[in-house]
XYZ file of C-alpha atoms in Angstrom:
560
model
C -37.649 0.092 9.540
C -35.841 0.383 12.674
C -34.644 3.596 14.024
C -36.153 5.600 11.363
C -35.567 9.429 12.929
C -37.000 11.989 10.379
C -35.678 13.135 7.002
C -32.609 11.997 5.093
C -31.113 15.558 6.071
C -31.573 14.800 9.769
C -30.224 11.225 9.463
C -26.883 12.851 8.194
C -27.256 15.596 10.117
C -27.771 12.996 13.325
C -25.045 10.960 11.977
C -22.709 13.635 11.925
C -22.691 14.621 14.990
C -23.214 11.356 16.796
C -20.257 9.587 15.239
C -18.018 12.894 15.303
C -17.299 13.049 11.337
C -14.437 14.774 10.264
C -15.018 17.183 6.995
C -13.791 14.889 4.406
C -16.234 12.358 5.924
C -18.901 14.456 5.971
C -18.456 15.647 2.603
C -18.423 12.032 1.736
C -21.951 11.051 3.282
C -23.357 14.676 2.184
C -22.248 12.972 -1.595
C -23.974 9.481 -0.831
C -27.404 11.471 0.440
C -27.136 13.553 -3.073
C -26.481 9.773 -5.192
C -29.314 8.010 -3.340
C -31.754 11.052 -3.656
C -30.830 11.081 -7.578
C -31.317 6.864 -8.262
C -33.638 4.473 -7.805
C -31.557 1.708 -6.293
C -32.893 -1.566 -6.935
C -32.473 -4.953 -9.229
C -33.952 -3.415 -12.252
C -32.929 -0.010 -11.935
C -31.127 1.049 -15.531
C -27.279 1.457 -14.813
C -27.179 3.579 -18.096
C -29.979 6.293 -16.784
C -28.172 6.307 -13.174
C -24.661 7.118 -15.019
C -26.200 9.368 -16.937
C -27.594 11.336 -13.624
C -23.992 10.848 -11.839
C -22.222 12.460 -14.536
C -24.855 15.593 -14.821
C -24.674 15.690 -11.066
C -20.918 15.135 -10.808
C -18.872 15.925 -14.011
C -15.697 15.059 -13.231
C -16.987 11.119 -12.547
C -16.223 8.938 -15.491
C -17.903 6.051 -15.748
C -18.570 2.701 -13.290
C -15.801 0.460 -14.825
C -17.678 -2.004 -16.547
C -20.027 -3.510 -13.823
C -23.687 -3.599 -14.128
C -24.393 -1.683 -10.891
C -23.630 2.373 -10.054
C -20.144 1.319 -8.452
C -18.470 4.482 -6.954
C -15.098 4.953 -5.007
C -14.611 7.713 -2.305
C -10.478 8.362 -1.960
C -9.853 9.014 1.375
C -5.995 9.448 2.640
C -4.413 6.586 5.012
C -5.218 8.449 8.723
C -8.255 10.423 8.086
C -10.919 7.478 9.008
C -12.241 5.477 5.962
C -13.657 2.674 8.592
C -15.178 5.162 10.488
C -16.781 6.291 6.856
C -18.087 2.831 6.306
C -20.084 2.591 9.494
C -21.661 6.239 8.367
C -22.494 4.892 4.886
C -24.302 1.774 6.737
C -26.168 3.522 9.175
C -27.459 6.469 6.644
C -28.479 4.103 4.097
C -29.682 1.458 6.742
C -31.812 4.361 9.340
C -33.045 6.438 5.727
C -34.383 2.891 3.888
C -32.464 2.647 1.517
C -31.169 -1.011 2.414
C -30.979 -3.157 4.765
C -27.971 -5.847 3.620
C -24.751 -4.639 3.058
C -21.621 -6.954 1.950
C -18.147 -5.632 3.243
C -15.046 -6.921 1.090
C -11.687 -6.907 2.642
C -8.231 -7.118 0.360
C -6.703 -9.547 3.204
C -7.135 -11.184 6.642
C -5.754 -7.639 8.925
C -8.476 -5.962 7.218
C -10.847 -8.435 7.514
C -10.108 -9.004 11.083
C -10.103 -5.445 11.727
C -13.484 -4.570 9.784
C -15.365 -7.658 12.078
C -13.974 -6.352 15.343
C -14.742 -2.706 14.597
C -18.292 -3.830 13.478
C -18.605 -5.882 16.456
C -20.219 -3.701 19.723
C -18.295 -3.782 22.436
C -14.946 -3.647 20.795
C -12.413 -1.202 21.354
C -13.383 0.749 18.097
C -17.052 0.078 17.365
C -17.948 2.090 14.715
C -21.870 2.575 15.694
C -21.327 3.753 18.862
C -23.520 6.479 19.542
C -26.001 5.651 16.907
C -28.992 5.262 18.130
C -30.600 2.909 15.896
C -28.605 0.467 16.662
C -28.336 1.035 20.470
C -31.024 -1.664 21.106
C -31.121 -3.650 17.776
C -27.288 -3.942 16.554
C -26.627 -5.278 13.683
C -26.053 -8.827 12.621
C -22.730 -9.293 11.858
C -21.867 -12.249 9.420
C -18.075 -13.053 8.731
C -16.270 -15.237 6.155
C -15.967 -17.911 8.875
C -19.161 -18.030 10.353
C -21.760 -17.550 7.601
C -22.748 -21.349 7.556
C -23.725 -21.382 10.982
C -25.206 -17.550 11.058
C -28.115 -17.849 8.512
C -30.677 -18.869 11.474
C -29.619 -15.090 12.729
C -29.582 -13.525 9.616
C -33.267 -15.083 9.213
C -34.198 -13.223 12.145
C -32.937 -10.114 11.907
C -34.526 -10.416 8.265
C -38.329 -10.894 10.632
C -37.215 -8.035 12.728
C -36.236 -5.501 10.034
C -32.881 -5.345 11.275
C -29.322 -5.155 9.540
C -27.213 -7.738 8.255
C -23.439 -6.864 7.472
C -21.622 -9.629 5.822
C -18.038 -9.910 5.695
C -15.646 -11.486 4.043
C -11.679 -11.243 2.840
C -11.468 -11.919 -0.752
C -8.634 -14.434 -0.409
C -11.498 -16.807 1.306
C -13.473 -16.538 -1.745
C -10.808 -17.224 -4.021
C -9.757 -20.065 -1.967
C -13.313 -21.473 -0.384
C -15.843 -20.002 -3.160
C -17.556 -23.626 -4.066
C -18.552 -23.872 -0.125
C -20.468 -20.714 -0.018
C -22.532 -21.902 -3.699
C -23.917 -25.442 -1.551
C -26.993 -25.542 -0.591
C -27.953 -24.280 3.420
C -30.535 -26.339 5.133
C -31.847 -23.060 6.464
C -31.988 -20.431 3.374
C -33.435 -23.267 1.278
C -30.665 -22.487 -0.948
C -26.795 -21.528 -1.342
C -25.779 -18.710 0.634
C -24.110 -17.095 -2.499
C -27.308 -17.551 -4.131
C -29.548 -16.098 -0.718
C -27.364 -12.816 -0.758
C -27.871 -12.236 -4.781
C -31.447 -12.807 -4.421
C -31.728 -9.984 -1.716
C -33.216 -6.925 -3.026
C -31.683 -4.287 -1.049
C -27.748 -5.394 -1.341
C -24.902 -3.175 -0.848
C -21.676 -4.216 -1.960
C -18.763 -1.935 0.087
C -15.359 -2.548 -0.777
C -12.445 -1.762 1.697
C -9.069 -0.638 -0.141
C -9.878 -2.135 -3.968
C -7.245 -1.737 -5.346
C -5.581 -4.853 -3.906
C -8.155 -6.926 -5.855
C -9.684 -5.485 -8.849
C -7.901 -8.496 -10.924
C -8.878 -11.006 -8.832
C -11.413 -13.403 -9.691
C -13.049 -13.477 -6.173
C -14.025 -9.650 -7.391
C -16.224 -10.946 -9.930
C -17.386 -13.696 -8.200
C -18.504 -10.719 -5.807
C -20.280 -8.678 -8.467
C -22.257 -11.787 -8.877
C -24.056 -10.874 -6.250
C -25.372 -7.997 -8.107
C -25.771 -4.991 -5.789
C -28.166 -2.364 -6.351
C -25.491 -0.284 -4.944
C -20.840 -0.766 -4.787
C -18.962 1.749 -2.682
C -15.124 1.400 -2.654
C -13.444 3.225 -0.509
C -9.143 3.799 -0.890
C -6.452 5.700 -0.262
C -4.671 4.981 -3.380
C -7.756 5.167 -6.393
C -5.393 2.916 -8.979
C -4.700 0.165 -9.905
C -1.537 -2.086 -8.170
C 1.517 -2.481 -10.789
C 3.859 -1.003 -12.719
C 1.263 0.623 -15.351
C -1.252 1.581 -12.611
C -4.103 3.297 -14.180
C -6.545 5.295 -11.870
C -9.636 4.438 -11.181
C -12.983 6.368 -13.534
C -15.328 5.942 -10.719
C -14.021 8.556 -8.235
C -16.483 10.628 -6.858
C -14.938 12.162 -4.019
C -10.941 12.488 -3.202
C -9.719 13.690 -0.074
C -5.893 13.486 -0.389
C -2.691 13.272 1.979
C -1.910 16.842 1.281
C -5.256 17.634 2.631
C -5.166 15.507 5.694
C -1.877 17.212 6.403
C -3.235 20.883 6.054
C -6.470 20.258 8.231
C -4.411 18.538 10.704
C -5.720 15.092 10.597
C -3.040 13.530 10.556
C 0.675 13.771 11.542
C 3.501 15.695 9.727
C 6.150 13.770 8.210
C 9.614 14.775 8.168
C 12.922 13.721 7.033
C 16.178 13.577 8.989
C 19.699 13.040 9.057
C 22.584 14.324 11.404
C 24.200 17.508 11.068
C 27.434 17.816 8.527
C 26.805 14.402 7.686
C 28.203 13.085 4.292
C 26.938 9.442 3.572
C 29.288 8.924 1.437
C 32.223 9.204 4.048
C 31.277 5.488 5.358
C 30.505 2.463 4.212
C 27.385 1.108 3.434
C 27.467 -1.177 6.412
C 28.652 2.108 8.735
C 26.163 3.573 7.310
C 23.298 1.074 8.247
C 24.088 1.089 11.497
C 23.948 4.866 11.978
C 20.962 5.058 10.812
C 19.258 2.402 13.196
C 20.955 4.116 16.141
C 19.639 7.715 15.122
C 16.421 5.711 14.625
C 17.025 5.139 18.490
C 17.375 8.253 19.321
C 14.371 9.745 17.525
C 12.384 6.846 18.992
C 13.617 7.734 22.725
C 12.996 11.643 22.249
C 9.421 11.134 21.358
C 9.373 8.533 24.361
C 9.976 10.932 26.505
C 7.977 13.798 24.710
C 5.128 11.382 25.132
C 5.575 10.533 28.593
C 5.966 14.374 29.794
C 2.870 14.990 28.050
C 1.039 12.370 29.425
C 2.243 12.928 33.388
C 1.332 16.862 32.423
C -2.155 16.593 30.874
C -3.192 13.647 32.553
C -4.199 12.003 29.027
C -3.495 8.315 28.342
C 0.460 7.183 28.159
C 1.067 6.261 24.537
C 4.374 4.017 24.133
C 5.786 4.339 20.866
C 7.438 2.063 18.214
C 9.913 2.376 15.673
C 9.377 0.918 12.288
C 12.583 -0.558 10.170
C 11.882 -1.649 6.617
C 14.548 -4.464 5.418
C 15.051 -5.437 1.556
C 14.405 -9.114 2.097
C 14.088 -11.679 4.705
C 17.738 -12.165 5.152
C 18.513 -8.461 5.765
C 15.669 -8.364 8.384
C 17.137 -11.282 9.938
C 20.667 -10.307 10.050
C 18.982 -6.276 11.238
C 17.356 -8.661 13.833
C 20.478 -9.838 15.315
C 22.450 -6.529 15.283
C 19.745 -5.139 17.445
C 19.675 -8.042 19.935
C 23.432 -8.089 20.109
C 25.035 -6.463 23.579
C 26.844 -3.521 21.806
C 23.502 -2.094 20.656
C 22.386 0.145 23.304
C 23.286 -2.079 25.901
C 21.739 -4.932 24.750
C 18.347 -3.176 26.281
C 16.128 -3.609 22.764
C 17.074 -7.589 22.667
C 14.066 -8.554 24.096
C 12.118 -5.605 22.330
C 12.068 -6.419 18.967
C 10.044 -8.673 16.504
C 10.774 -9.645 13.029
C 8.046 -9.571 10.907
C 7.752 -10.944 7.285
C 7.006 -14.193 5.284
C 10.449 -16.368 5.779
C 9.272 -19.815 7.677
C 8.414 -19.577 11.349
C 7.581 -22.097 13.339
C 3.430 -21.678 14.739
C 4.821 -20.585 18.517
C 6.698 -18.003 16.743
C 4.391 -16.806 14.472
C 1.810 -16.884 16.964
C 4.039 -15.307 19.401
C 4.752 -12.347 16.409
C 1.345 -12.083 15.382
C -0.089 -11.366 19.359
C 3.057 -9.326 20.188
C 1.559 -6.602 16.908
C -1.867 -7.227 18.264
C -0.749 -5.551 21.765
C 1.618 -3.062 20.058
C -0.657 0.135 20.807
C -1.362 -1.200 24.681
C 1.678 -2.824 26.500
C 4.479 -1.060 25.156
C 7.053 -4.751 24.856
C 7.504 -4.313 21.886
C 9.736 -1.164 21.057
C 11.097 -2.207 17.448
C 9.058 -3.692 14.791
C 11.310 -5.524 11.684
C 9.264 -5.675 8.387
C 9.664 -7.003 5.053
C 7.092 -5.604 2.972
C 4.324 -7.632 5.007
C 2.781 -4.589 6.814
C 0.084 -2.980 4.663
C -3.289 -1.457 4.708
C -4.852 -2.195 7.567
C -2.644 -1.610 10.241
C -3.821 1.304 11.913
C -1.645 1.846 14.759
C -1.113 5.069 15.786
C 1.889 4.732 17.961
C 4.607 4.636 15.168
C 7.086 8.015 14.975
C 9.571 6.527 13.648
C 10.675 4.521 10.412
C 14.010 3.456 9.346
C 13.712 2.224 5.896
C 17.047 0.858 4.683
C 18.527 1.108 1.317
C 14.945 2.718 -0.060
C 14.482 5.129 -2.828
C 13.808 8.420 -2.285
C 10.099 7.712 -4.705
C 9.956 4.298 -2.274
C 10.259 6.945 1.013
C 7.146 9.094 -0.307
C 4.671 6.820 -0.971
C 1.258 6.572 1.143
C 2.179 2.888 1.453
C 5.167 3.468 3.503
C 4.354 6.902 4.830
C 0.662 5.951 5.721
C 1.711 2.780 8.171
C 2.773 5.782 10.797
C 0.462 9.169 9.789
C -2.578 8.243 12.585
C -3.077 10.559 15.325
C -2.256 8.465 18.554
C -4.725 11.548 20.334
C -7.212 11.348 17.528
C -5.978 15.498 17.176
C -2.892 17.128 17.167
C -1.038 18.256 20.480
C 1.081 21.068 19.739
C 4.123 18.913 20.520
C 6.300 18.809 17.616
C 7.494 15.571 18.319
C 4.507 14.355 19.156
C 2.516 15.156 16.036
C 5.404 14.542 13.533
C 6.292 10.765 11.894
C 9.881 10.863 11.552
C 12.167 9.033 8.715
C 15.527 8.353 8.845
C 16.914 8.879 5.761
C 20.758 9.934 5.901
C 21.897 8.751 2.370
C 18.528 10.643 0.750
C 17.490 13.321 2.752
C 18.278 15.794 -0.007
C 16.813 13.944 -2.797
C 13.474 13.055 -0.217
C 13.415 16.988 0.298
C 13.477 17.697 -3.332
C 11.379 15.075 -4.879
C 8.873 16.272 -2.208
C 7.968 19.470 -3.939
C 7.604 17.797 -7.183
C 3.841 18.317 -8.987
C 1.868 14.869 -7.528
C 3.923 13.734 -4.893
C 1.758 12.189 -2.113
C 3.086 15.003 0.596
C 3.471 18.814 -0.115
C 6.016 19.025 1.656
C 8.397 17.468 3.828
C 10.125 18.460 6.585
C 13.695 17.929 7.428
C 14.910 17.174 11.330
C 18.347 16.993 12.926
C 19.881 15.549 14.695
C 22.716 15.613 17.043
C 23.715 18.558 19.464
C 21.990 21.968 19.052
C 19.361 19.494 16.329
C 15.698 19.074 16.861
C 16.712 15.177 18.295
C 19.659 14.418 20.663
C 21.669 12.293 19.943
C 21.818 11.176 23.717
C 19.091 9.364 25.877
C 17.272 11.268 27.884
C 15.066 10.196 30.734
C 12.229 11.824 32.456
C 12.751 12.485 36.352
C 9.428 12.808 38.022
C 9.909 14.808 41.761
C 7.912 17.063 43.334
C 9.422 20.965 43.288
C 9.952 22.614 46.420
C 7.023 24.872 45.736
C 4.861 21.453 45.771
C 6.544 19.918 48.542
C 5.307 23.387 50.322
C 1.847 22.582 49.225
C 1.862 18.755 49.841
C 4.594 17.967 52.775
C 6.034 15.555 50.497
C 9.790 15.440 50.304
C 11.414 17.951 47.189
C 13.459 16.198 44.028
C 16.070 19.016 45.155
C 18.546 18.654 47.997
C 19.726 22.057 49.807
C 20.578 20.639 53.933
C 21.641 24.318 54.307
C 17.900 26.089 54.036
C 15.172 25.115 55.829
C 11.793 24.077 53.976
C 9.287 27.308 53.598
C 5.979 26.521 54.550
C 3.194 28.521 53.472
C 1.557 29.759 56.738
C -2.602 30.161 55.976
C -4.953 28.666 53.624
C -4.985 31.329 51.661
C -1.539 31.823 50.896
C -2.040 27.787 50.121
C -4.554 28.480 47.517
C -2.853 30.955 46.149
C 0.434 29.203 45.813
C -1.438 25.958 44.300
C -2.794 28.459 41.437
C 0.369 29.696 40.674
C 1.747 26.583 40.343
C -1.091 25.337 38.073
C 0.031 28.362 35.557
C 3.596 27.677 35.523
C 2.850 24.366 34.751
C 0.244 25.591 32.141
C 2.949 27.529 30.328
C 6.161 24.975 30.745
C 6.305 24.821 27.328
C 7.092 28.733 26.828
C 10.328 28.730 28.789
C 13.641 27.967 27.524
C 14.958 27.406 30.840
C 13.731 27.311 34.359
C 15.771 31.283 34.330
C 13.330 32.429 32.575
C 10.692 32.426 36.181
C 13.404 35.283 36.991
C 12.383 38.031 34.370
C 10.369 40.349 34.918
C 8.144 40.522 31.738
C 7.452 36.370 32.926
C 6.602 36.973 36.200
C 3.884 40.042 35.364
C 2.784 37.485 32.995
C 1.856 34.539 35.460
C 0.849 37.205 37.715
C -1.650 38.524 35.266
C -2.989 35.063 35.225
C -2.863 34.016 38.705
C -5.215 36.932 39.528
C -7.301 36.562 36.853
C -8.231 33.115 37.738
C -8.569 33.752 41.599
C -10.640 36.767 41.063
C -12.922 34.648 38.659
C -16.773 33.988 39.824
C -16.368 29.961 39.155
C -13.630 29.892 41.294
C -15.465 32.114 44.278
C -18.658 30.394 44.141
């Protein structure tokens, strides 16, 4: 086997640290190691004697719903890295022995397209990176529209020992299931029937509960694995009588991912003294999208001030609005690209997203505008109607403006989740930064309340003003980038600030250059601790940078 490197403890142990798990990740592939340590995994392994060692192993698992293979789910919240999790599960089982074939399900075509790329090397967000094994021997990647003309690959990487990871999005094998049971020139057989026949198959299903009651699913336990790992944020099933799922091994919930600080903290806001009730529900609507603004343009320029002062990446942000129907988003659409909203400066900045009839420019237009929404920053405002689910894992969203929701609609991972991912990967100690923000003036009471209910999704949530002397403005605010005088000492170049009547100081030997640089370095450092730039004047601040300044110029580094 390829890239076999020592024990199953030193795989994980490897894996790990290559592919930086988080804990709940970890935990997760510590939990797979136990499973495949404690069953035989193969086509006539007894599903009754592996259940039976589950359950002594792990005795809050119930059972594996019916299907003749051990079929376990791992509940992982939206934001703390379930893909990253799947490429950990293939590469443990793959670099251990275990198997070799693996079958990847996706609920719909963002998934799908977002499993292949992130399986793919040399994409953006390859999963294996770092992992040795498959450094010079990736895997074969097989995909719902390629898998008639990829068996002649698959056949070799079958000669080579190497991996093959199929995948497919389930609506394809509702819709296309006959093509993949004809017989392939090059298998000597169907493809459906090549993959069943494979001893080694594992079956890994991406967010199941979109399509436990479909019949592609049991066209897909056909196959029958010696092995099915689901892996969702929500373990039930979709529907008004959702029922959770008995095959939960492992849960890792939003509360969690909150607390360790994996992803960011959601609060609710309104404007200060505001009664919703005092305007009409039209009024009201249109508040709410321009506080939406304003929450959107303070984390703007949050993010850009943290970029320009730690030198990280620029992130652009987006604002989320969630219409009722197609109409609303349409007629939400055109209020925003009118010339009395903010100028008319979002017109061009905006994209409606949902099923209503488009023609293919605009759709393809629509669908490449989301595509670029983490890189090129056009696209400031993003108009959904229920079309944006799991799956889309940007992590530029702060803001969401859902309109006429329910306070139980509001805290839900579904709507919630689509704006929780870190856009740093790690939290930055900038409130704004770190927090998703939802506008929710005619429920931020009952959002606050029903919050601290027993089972709701978040622990807490907290609430945000806004207006003067609130955590937003409720002005724009723009960030003016000039050099101080101090730097324009340093540098020569010309100072933001204009004073004809006193001549530049110029700092007169390289030392007092040096020196002058540090200092500036600290105040920079510790920006974020002054209310105002008065503050440089007392005392008890000054000792403090002081303290610093000498500190770091008398360090040995810095002499050497």
């Amino acid at each position: 086997m390829l890239g076999r490197i020592g024990t199953p403890d030193q795989v994980r142990r490897e894996l790990v640290a290559r592919m930086s798990l988080r804990i709940p990740q970890e935990h997760s592939l510590d939990i797979l190691a136990d499973v495949t340590d404690l069953l035989k995994l193969g086509k006539d392994a007894s599903n009754e004697a592996a259940l039976e060692a589950i359950k002594a192993a792990f005795p809050e698992f119930g059972d594996f719903e019916g299907r003749d293979f051990p079929s376990l789910c791992f509940a992982l919240a939206t934001g703390v890295g379930k893909t990253r999790l799947l490429g950990a599960f293939i590469a443990f089982l793959y670099i251990t022995g275990r198997s070799k074939n693996f079958f990847v399900l996706a609920p719909n075509t963002t998934i799908y397209q977002k499993l292949v790329a992130d399986l793919t090397p040399g994409t953006r967000k390859y999963v294996f990176k770092g992992v040795s094994a498959f450094t010079q021997h990736p895997p074969v990647v097989v995909t719902g529209d390629t898998w008639d003309q990829s068996t002649i690959f698959v056949e070799a990487a079958r000669r080579n020992g190497g991996a093959v990871i199929n995948v497919f999005n389930i609506d394809k094998i509702n819709k296309e299931g006959g093509r993949i049971k004809k017989l392939n020139e090059y298998v000597g057989d169907s493809y459906f029937n090549f993959l069943a026949g494979l001893p080694d198959l594992v079956l890994i299903m991406d967010e199941a509960h979109r399509y436990r009651a479909k019949a592609g699913l049991k066209a897909v336990t056909d196959l029958k694995p010696v092995l099915g790992l689901e892996l969702t944020a929500t373990p039930k099933s979709v529907g008004a009588r959702a029922v959770g799922f008995q095959n939960v091994i492992y849960k890792f919930g939003l509360g969690e991912a909150m607390e360790h600080g994996y992803v960011k903290e959601p609060a609710v806001a309104t404007r200060k003294d505001f009664d919703p009730k005092s305007v009409t529900p039209e009024r009201l609507e249109e508040i709410k999208l321009e506080d939406g603004i304003h929450a959107h343009e303070h984390v703007r320029l949050e993010l850009e001030k943290y970029a320009t002062e730690t030198g990280r990446p620029r992130v652009r942000p987006f604002m989320l609005v969630v219409a009722q129907d197609t109409d609303d988003a349409r007629r939400i659409r055109g209020r925003i690209q009118s010339d009395s909203f903010f100028g008319g400066y979002y017109k061009d900045r905006v994209i409606q997203v949902d099923s209503s009839g488009k023609s293919k420019e605009e759709s393809d237009e629509v669908t490449e505008r989301l595509l670029k929404l983490e890189t090129d920053g056009t696209t400031e405002i993003v108009i959904h109607v229920n079309m944006l689910k799991e799956g889309w894992d940007v992590t530029n969203l702060f803001t969401i403006v859902p309109l006429r929701a329910s306070a139980s609609d509001i805290l839900t991972e579904q709507t919630l989740g689509r704006g929780l991912r870190l856009p740093y990967g790690e939290r930055t100690k900038v409130e704004a930064i770190d927090r998703l923000t939802v506008i929710a003036h005619d429920r931020f009471a009952e959002v606050i309340e029903k919050a601290k209910e027993p089972g709701s999704v978040v622990a807490t949530m907290k609430a945000v003003v806004i207006g003067e002397g609130g955590d937003i403005p409720a002005t724009g605010s723009t960030l003016v980038q000039a050099p101080s005088r101090a730097e324009a000492a340093l540098t020569g170049a010309a100072s933001g600030l204009s004073d004809h009547s006193q001549e530049p100081f110029v700092f007169q030997t390289q030392e007092e250059r040096t020196v002058a640089k540090v200092t500036l370095d600290v105040i920079h450092a510790m920006e974020r601790e002054f209310k105002t730039l008065d503050d440089l004047h007392k005392p008890e601040v000054q000792a403090k940078i002081a303290a610093k300044v000498e500190a770091i110029s008398k360090s040995p580094s810095r002499n050497s």
